[in-house]
Coordinates of C-alpha atoms and ligand atoms in Angstrom, one line a residue:
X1 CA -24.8 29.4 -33.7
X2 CA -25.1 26.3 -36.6
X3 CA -25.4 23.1 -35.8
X4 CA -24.6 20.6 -38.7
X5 CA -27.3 17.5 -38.9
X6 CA -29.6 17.7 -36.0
X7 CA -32.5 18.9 -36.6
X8 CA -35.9 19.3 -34.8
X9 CA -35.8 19.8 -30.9
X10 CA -32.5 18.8 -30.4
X11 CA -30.8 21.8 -32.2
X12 CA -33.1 24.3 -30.8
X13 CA -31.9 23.4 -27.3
X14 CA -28.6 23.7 -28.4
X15 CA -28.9 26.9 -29.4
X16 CA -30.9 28.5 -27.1
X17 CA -28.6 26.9 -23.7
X18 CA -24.9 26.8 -26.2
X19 CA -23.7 24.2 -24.2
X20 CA -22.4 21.3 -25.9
X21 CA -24.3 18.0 -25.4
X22 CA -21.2 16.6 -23.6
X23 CA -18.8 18.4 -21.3
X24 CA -15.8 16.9 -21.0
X25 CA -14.5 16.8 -17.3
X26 CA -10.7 17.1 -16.0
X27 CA -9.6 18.5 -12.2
X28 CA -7.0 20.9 -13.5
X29 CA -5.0 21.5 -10.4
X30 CA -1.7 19.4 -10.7
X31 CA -1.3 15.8 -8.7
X32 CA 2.4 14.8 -7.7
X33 CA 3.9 11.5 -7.9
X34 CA 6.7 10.8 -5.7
X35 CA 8.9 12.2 -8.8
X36 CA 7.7 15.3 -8.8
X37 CA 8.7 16.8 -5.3
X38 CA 11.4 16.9 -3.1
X39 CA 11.8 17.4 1.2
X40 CA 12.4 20.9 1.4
X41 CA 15.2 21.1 4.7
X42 CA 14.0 23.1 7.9
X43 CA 16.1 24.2 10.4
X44 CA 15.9 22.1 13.3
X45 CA 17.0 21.7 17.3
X46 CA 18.2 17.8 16.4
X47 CA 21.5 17.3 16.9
X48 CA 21.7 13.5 15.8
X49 CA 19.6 10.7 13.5
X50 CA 19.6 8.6 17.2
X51 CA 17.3 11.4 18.6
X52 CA 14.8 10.5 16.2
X53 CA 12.2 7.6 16.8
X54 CA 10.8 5.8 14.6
X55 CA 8.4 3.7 16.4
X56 CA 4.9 4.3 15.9
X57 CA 1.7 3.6 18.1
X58 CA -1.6 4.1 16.7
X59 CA -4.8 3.9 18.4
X60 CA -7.0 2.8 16.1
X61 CA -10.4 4.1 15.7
X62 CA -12.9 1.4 15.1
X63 CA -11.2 -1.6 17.0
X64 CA -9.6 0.6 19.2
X65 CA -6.2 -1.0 19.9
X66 CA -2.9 -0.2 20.1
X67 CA -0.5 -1.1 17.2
X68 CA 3.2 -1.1 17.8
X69 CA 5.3 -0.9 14.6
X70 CA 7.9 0.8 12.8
X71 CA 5.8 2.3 10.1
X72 CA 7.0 -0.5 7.2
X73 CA 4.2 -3.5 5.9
X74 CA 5.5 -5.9 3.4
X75 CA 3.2 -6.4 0.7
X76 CA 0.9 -9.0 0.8
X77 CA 2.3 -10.5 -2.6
X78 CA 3.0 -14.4 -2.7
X79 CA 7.0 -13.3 -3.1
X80 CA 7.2 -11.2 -0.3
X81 CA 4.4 -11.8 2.2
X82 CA 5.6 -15.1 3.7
X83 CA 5.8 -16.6 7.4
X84 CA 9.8 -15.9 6.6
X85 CA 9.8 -12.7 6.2
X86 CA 7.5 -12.6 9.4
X87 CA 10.2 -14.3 11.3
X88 CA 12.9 -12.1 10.0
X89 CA 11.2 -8.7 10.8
X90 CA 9.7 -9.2 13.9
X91 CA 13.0 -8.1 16.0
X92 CA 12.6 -5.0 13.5
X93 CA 9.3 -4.3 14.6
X94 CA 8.3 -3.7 10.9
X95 CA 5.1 -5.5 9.7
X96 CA 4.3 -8.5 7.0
X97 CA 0.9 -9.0 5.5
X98 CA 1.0 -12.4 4.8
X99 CA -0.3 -13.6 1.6
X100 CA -4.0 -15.2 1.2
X101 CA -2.6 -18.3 -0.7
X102 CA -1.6 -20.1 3.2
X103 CA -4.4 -22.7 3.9
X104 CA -5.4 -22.9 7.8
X105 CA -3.0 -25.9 8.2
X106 CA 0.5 -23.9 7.5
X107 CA -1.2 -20.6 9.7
X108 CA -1.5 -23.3 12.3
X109 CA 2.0 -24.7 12.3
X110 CA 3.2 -21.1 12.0
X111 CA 1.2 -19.8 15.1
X112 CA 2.3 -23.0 17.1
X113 CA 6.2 -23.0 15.7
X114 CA 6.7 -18.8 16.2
X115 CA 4.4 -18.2 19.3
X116 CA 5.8 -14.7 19.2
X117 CA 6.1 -13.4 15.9
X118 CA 3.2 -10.8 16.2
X119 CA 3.9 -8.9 13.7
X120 CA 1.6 -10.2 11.0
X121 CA -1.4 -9.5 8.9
X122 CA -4.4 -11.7 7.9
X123 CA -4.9 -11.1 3.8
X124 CA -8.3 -11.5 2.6
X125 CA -10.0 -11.3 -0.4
X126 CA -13.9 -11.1 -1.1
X127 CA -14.8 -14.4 -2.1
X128 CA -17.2 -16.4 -0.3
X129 CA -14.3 -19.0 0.5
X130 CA -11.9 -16.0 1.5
X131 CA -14.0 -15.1 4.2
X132 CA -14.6 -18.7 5.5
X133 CA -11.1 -19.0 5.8
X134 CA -10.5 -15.8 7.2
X135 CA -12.7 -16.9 9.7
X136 CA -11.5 -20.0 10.2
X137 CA -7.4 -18.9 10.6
X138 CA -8.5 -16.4 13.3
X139 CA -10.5 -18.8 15.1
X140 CA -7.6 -20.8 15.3
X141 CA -4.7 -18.1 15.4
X142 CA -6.0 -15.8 18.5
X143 CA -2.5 -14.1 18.4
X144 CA -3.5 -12.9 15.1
X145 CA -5.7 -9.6 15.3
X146 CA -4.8 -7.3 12.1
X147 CA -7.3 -8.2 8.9
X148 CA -6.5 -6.8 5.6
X149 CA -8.9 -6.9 3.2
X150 CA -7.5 -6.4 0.1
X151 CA -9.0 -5.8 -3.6
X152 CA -7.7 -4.5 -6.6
X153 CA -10.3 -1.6 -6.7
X154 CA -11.7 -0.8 -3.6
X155 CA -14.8 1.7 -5.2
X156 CA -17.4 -1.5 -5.7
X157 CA -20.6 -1.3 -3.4
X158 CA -20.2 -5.1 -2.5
X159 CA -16.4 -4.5 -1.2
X160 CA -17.9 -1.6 1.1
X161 CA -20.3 -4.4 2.4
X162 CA -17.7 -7.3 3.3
X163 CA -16.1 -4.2 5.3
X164 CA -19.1 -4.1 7.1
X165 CA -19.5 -7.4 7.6
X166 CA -16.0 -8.0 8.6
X167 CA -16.5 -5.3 11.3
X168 CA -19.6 -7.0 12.5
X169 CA -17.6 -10.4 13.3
X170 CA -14.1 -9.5 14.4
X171 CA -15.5 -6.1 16.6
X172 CA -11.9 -6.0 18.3
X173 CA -9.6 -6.7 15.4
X174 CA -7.9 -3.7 13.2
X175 CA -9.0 -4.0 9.1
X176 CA -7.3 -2.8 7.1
X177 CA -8.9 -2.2 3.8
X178 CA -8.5 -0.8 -0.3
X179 CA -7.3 0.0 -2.3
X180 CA -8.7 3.3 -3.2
X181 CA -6.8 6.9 -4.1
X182 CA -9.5 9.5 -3.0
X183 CA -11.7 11.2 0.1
X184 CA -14.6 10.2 0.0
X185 CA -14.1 6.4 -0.3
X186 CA -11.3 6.5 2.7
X187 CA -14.5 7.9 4.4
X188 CA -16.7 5.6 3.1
X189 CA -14.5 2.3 4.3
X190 CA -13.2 3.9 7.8
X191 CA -17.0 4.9 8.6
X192 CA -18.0 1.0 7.3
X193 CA -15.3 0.0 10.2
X194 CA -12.1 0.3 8.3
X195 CA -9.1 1.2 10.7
X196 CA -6.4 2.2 8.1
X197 CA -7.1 2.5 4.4
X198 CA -4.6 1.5 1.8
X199 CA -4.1 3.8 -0.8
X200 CA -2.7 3.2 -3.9
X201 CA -4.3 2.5 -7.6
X202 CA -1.4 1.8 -10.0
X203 CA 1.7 2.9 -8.8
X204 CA 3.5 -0.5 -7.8
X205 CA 6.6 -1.9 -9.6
X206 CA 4.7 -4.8 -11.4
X207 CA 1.8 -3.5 -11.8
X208 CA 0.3 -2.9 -15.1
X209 CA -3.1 -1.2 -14.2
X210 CA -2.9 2.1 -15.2
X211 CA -1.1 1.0 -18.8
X212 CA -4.5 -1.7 -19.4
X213 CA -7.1 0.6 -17.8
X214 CA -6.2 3.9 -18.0
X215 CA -7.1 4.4 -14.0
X216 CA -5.0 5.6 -11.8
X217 CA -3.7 8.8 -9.4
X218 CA -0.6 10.0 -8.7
X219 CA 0.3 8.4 -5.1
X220 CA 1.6 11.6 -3.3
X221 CA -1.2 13.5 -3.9
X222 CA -3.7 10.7 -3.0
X223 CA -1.9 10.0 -0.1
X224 CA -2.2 13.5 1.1
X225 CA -5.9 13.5 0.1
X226 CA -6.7 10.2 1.9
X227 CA -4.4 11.0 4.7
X228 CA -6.3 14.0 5.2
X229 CA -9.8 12.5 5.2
X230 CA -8.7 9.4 7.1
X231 CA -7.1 11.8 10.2
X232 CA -10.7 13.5 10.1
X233 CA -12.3 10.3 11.5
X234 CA -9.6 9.1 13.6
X235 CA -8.7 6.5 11.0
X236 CA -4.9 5.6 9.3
X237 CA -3.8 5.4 5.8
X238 CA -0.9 3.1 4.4
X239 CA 1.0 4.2 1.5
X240 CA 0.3 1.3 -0.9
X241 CA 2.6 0.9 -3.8
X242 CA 5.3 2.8 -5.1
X243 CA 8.3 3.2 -3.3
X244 CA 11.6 2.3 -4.7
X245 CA 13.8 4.3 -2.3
X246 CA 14.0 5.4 1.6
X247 CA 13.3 8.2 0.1
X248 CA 10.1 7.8 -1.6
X249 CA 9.1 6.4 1.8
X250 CA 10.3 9.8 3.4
X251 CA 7.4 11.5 1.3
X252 CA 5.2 9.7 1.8
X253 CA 5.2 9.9 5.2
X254 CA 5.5 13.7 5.0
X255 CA 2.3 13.6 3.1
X256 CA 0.4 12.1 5.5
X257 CA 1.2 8.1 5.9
X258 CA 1.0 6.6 8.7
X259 CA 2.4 3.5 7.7
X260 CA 3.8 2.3 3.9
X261 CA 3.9 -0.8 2.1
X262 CA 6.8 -2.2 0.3
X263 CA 6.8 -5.2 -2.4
X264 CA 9.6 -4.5 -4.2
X265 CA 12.2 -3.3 -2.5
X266 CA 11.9 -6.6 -0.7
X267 CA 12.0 -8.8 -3.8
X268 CA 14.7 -10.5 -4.2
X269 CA 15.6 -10.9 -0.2
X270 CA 16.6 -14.2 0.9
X271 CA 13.2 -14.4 2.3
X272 CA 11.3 -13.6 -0.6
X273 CA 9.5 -16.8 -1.9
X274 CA 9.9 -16.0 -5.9
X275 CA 12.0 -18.7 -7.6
X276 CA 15.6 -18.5 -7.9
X277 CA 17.6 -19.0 -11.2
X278 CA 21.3 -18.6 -12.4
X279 CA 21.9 -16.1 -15.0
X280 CA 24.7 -16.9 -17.9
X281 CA 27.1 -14.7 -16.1
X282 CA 26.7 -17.1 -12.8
X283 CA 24.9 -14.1 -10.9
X284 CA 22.0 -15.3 -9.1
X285 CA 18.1 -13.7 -9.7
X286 CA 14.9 -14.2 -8.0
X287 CA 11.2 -14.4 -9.9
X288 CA 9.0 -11.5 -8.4
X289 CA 5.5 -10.6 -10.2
X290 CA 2.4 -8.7 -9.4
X291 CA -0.4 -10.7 -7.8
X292 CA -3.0 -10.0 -11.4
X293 CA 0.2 -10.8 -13.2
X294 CA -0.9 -14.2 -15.7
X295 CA 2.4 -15.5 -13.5
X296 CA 0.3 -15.2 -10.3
X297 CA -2.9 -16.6 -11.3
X298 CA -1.9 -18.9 -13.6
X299 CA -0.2 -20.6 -10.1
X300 CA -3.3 -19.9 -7.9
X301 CA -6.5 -20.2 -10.6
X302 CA -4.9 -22.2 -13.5
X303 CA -4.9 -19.1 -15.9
X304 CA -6.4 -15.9 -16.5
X305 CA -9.7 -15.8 -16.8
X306 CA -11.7 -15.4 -20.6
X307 CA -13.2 -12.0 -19.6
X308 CA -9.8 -10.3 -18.0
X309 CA -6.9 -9.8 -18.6
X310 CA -3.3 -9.7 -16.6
X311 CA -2.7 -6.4 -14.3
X312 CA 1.0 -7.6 -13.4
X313 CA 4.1 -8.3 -14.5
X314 CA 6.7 -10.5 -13.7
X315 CA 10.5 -9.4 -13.7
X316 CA 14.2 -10.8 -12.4
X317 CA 15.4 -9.4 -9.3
X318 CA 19.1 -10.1 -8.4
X319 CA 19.5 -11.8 -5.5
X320 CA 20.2 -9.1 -2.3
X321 CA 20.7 -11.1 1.0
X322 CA 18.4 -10.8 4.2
X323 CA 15.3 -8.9 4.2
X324 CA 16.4 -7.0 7.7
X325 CA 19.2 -5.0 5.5
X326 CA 16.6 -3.4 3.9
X327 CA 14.7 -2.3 6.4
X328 CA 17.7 -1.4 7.9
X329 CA 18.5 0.9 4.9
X330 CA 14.8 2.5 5.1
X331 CA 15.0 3.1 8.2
X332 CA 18.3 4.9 8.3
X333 CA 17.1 7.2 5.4
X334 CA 13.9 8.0 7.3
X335 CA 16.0 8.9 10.6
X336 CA 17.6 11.3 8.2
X337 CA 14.8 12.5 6.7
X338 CA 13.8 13.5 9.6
X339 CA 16.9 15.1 11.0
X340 CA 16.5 17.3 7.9
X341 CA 12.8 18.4 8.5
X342 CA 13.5 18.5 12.2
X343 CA 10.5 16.2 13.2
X344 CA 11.3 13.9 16.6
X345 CA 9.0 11.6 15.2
X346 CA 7.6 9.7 12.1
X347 CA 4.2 11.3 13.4
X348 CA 5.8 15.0 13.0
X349 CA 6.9 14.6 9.5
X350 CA 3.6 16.0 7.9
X351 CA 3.7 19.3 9.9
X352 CA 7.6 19.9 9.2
X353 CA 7.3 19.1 5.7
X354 CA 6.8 21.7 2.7
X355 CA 7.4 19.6 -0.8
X356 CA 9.4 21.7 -3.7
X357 CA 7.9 20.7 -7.0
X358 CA 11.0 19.5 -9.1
X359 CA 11.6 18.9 -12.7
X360 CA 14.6 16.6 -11.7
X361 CA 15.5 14.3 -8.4
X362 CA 19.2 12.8 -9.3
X363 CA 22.3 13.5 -10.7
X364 CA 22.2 11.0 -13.8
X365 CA 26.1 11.8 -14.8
X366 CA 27.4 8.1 -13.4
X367 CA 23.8 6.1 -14.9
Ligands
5GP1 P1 5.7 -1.9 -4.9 O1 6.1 -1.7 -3.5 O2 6.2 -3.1 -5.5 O3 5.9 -0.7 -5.8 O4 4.1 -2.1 -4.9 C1 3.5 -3.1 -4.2 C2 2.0 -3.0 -4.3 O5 1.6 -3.2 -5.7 C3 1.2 -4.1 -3.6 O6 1.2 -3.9 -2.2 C4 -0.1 -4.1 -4.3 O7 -0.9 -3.0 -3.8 C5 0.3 -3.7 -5.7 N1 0.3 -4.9 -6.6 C6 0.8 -6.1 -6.4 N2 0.6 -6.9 -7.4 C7 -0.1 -6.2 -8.3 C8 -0.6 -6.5 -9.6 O8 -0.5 -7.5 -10.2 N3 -1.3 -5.5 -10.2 C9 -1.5 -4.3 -9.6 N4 -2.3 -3.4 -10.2 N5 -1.0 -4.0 -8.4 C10 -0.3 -4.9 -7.8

C-alpha cells in the first residue's frame, strides 16, 4: 500500500490496519415511502365495507386512559388545527390538534361555548412560555386531557427532558410527542412518559426539510420501525406527515399506525383558517403553508430568524367544501382497504397486510 503525503506515524498506521481514516457509513437495506408499495389483496370472510369498524380504543400506557377515535388527527398547523374544525369533526369521532397560536382566553370561550367537543388536542412547544400556557389552558380546560408536544426534531436531549417534565405534571393526561423516524428514540420518549409518538421527519406537503437539510426517512418504513418499538412498550405511534390519499392512509396503517395525521388533505376545507382569494378565472383558493414556512413565522415571530432559515412552504389550495367530506372519503377508502386485506378492524390491518414493492401506483393515461 502507498499513501501520498502523510508521512511519519500517520502512514504507518495506515498501512499496517489498511483501513481508511474515515469509513463512510450507509444502511443498505431499502426504506419504502408510501410510493413504493402497494396492499397486496388477501382472501377474506367479509362480505361488506359495513362489517368493518373503524373505531379505535387505545389504552394508553403511561396515562393509562381510554382514547375513543376514528384513527384520523388534523394537523396541528394554524390552517387546519382550529376550534372549527374541532366542531366539525367531533360527530366524526376523528381528532384535531389544535394549534399552539390560541391564547388561554379563546381555549376558554371554546371550552365554555362547545362543552362537548372532546375531541381535541393541546399543542405545545418547548419554550418556557409554551409550557406556562400549556399549564395554564389545562388548568382552566379540565375537559381537555390529550398534550402534544410537538418539535420539529424530536432527537435533542432537552426535548426528551420537557417529556419528562410534562409527565411529572399532568400524570393522568395522554402526550403525545415528536417528531422522530427511528427505534430507539420512540423508546426513548414512551419510556420518558410519551403515550403515542409522532413519526414523521420530512414527508409533509409543505415541508421543505429534507430539500434544506438533507434529513429525512422514508415514512413507511419509519412507521413500521417505530410502530414496532412503540407496541414493545405498550405505547402508540401516529403517522405524521405524508398522506395525500385514503390510500396512503391505508399503508400506513398496515404498517403499523395506530392513528395518522392529515394537514393537507384538509387544506382548503371550509374550516381551514388559511386566507381565501379569487383566482382570475373566478375560482376560489385558500392560503395553506407549513408552520417553519417564512409565511408562518413571519405571522407568529415577525420573520425568520438571522441564524435559520424557512422549512415550509406556502401554496394555493382550491377551495373543497366541509371538512367532514373528507373524512368521509378517508374513511370509506380505509373500510375498503380493509375489506381487501380481510381485517375486521383498523387494529388487524398490520397482521393481514403483506406490501408489494412497486415501480408504479396509477394509471397516468388521463393526467
Ligand atoms: P401533510 O399531511 O400536509 O403531508 O403533513 C402534515 C405535517 O407536516 C404536519 O403534521 C407536521 O408534522 C409537518 N409540517 C407542518 N408544517 C411544516 C413545516 O413548515 N416544515 C416541516 N418540516 N414540516 C411541517
Amino acid at each position: 500500500a502507498r499513501v501520498v503525503g502523510l508521512g511519519g506515524a500517520a502512514s504507518a498506521w495506515m498501512i499496517m490496519s489498511r483501513r481508511p481514516a474515515f469509513s463512510l457509513r450507509v444502511e443498505d437495506d431499502v426504506k419504502l415511502d408510501f410510493k413504493d408499495v402497494l396492499i397486496r389483496p388477501k382472501r377474506s370472510t367479509l362480505r361488506s365495507r359495513s362489517e368493518v369498524s373503524l373505531e379505535r380504543a387505545l389504552v394508553t400506557r403511561n396515562s393509562q386512559r381510554e382514547v375513543r377515535c376514528v384513527p384520523i388527527v388534523v394537523s396541528n398547523m394554524d390552517t387546519v388545527g382550529t376550534f372549527e374544525m374541532a366542531c366539525a369533526l367531533a360527530p366524526s369521532g376523528a381528532l384535531v390538534a389544535i394549534h399552539k397560536h390560541y391564547n388561554l382566553d379563546e381555549w376558554r370561550e371554546f371550552s365554555r361555548l362547545h362543552p362537548d367537543v372532546r375531541n381535541v388536542m393541546v399543542s405545545a412547544g418547548t419554550g418556557a412560555g409554551d409550557l406556562a400556557k400549556l399549564d395554564s389552558i389545562l388548568a382552566a380546560c379540565p375537559t381537555v386531557t390529550t398534550i402534544c408536544l410537538d418539535v420539529a426534531n424530536g432527537y435533542s436531549e432537552f426535548f426528551v427532558e420537557v417529556v419528562s417534565a410534562v409527565r411529572e405534571k399532568w400524570p393522568r393526561h395522554v402526550i403525545v410527542a415528536g417528531n422522530v423516524v427511528t427505534n430507539e428514540m420512540t423508546e426513548e420518549l414512551i419510556l420518558k412518559g410519551a403515550d403515542i409518538v409522532k413519526v414523521g421527519i420530512g414527508p409533509g406537503s409543505v415541508c421543505t426539510t429534507r430539500k434544506q437539510t438533507g434529513v429525512g426517512y422514508p415514512q413507511v418504513s419509519a412507521v413500521v420501525e417505530c410502530a414496532d418499538a412503540a407496541h414493545g412498550l405498550g405505547g402508540h405511534v401516529i403517522a405524521d406527515g405524508g398522506i395525500t390519499c385514503p390510500g396512503d392512509a391505508a399503508k400506513a396503517f398496515g404498517a403499523g399506525a395506530d392513528l395518522v395525521m392529515c394537514g393537507g388533505m384538509f387544506s382548503g376545507t371550509d374550516e381551514s383558517a388559511g386566507e381565501e382569494r379569487a383566482r382570475p378565472d373566478g375560482s376560489r383558493v385558500k392560503l395553506f403553508y407549513g408552520m417553519s414556512s417564512s409565511t408562518a413565522m413571519k405571522k407568529h415571530v415577525g420573520g425568520v430568524a438571522e441564524y435559520r432559515s424557512s422549512e415550509g412552504k406556502t401554496v394555493e389550495v382550491p377551495c373543497k367544501g366541509p371538512a367532514a367530506d373528507v373524512v368521509q372519503d378517508l374513511l370509506g377508502g380505509l373500510r375498503s382497504a380493509c375489506t381487501y386485506v380481510g381485517a375486521r378492524s383498523i387494529k388487524e390491518m398490520p397482521k393481514r397486510t403483506t406490501f408489494v414493492r412497486v415501480s408504479q401506483q396509477l394509471n397516468t393515461f388521463f393526467g
